[in-house]
Tab-separated table of C-alpha atoms in Angstrom:
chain	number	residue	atom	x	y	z
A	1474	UNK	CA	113.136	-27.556	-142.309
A	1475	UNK	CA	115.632	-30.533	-142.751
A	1476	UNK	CA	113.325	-32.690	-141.322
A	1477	UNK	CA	110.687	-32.004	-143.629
A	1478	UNK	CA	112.754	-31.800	-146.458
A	1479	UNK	CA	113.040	-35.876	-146.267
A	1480	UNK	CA	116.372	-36.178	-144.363
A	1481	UNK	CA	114.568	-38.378	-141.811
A	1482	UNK	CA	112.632	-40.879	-143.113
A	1483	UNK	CA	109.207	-40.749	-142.174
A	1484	UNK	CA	105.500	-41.770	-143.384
A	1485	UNK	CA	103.204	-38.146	-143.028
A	1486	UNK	CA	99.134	-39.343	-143.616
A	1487	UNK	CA	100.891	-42.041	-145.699
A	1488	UNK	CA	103.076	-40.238	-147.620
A	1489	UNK	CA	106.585	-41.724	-147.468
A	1490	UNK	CA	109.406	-38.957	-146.564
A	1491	UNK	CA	112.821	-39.407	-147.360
A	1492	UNK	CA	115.925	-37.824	-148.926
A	1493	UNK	CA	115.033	-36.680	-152.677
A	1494	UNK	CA	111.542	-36.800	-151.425
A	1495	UNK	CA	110.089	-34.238	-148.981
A	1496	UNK	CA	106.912	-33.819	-146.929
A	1497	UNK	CA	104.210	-33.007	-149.440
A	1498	UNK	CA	102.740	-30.935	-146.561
A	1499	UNK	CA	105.938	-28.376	-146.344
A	1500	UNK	CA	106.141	-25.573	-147.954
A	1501	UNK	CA	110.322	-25.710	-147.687
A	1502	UNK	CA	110.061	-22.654	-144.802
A	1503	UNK	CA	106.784	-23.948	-142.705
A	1504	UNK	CA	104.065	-26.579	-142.452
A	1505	UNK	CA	101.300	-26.068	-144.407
A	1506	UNK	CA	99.206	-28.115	-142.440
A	1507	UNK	CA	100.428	-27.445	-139.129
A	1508	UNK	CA	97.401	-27.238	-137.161
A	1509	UNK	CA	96.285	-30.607	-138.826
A	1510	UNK	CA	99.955	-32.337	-138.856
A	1511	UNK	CA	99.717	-35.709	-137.111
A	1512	UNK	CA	101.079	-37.093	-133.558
A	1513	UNK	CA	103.110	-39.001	-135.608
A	1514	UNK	CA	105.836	-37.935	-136.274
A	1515	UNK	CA	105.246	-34.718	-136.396
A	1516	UNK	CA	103.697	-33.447	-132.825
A	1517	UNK	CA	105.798	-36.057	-131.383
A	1518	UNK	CA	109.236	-34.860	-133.096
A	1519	UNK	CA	111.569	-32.673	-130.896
A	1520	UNK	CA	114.890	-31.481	-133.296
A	1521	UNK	CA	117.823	-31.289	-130.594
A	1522	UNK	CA	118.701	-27.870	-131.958
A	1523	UNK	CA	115.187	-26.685	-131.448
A	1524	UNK	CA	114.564	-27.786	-127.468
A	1525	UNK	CA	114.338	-24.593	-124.889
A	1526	UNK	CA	117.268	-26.001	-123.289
A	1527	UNK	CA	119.438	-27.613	-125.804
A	1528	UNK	CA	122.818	-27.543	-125.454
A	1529	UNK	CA	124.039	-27.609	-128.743
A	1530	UNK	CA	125.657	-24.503	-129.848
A	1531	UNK	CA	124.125	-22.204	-132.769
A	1532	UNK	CA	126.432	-23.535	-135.444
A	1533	UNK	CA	124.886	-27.220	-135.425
A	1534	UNK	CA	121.625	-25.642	-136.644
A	1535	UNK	CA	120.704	-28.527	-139.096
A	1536	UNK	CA	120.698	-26.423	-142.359
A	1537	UNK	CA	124.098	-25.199	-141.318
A	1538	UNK	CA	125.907	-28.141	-139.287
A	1539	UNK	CA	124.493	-30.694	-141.739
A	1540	UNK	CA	123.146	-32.940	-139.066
A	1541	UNK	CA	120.226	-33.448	-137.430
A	1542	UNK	CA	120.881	-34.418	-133.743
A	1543	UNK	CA	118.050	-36.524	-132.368
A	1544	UNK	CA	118.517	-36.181	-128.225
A	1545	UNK	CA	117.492	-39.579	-126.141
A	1546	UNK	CA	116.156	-41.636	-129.392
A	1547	UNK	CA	116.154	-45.110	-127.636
A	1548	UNK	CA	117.759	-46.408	-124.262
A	1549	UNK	CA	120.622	-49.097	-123.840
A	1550	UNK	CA	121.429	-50.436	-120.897
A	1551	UNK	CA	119.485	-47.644	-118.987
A	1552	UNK	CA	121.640	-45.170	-121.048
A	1553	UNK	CA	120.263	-42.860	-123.516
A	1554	UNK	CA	121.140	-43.137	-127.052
A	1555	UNK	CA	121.329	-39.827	-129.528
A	1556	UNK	CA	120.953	-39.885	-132.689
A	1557	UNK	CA	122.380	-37.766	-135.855
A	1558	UNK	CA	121.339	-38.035	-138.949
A	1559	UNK	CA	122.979	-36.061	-142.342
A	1560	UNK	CA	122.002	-33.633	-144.143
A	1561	UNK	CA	122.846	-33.713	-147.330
A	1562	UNK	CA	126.544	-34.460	-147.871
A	1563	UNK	CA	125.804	-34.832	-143.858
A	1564	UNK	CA	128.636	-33.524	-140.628
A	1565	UNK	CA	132.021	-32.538	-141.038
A	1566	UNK	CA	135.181	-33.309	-138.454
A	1567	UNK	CA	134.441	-30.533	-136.224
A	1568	UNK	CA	130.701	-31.626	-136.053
A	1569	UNK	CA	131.310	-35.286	-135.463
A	1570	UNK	CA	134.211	-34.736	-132.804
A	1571	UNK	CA	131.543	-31.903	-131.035
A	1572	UNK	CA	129.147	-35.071	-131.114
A	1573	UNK	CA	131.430	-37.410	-129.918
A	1574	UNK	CA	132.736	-35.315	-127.177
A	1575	UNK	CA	129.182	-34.289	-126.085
A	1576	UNK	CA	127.982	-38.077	-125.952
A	1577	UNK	CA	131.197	-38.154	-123.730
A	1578	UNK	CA	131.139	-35.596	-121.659
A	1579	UNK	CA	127.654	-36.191	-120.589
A	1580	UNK	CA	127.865	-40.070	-120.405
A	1581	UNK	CA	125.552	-40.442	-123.693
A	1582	UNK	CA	125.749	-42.728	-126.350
A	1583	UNK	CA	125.694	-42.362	-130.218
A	1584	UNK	CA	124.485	-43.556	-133.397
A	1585	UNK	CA	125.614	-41.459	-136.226
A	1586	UNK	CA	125.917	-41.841	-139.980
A	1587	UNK	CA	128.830	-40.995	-142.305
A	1588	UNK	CA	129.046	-41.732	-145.878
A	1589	UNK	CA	125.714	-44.052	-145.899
A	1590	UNK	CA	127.090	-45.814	-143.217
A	1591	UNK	CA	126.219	-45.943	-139.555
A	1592	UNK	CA	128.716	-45.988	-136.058
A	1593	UNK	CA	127.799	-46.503	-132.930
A	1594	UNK	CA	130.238	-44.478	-130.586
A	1595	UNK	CA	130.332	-45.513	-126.875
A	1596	UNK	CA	131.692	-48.949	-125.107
A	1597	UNK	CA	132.988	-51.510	-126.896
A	1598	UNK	CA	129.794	-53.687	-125.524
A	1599	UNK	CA	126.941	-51.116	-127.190
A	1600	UNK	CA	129.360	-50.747	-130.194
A	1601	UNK	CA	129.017	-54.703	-131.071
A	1602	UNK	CA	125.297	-54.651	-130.561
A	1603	UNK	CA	124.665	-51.763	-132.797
A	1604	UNK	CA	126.575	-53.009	-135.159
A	1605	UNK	CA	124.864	-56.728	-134.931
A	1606	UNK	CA	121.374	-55.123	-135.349
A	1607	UNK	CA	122.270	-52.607	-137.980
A	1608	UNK	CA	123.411	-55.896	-139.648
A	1609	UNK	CA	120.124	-58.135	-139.297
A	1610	UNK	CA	118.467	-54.475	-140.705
A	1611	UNK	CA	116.578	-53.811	-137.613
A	1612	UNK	CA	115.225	-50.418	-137.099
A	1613	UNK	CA	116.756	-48.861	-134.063
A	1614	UNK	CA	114.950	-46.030	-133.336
């Protein structure tokens, strides 16, 4: 899966996963350890796409909408903040509008990454804070 395949970095049993460098434990279609994979991150990790009720439409499957869309990552203000991160060469206009109007439509907020660099899309307010804390390198998620 995308996930796996080190587009979100993670730390499996102390393994460091990130792009170029994928999960040891995947086999590139499954988990190889799945029945042993730890709470962290991996029991713990709910894909957008994947969720019973997700609203995203087949087309932003990961593999195929380049993103991975990470639903409620952290909360500002009381508001819940989604996430996408690439894949790969990462979203293209119609994926990143679809995002933005979503996070809209549903009074959501966004972090999202284009080009190696992150946006925050929402008020003016949460757009200056992301922006100061991606700045000072803090983690935000």
């Amino acid at each position: 899966t995308a996930c796996c395949d080190g587009w979100l970095k993670i730390n499996v049993y102390g393994v460091e996963v990130y792009p170029g460098h994928p999960c040891p434990h995947s086999s590139g279609h499954h988990c190889l350890i799945y029945e042993r994979r730890p709470l962290d991150p991996c029991r713990r990790f709910f894909c957008g796409w994947l969720v019973p009720t997700s609203p995203l439409p087949d087309w932003l499957r990961p593999d195929k909408a380049k993103v991975i869309f990470l639903p409620a990552q952290f909360n500002w203000n009381g508001q819940p903040v989604d996430v996408a991160v690439p894949v790969g060469d990462g979203p293209d206009d119609k994926t990143t509008q679809w995002l933005k109007n979503f996070a809209s439509e549903h009074k959501r907020l966004l972090v999202y990454r284009l080009d190696q660099e992150w946006f925050a899309f929402g008020p003016p307010a949460f757009q200056a804070e992301m922006q100061q804390r991606m700045a000072r390198g803090e983690k935000l998620w």
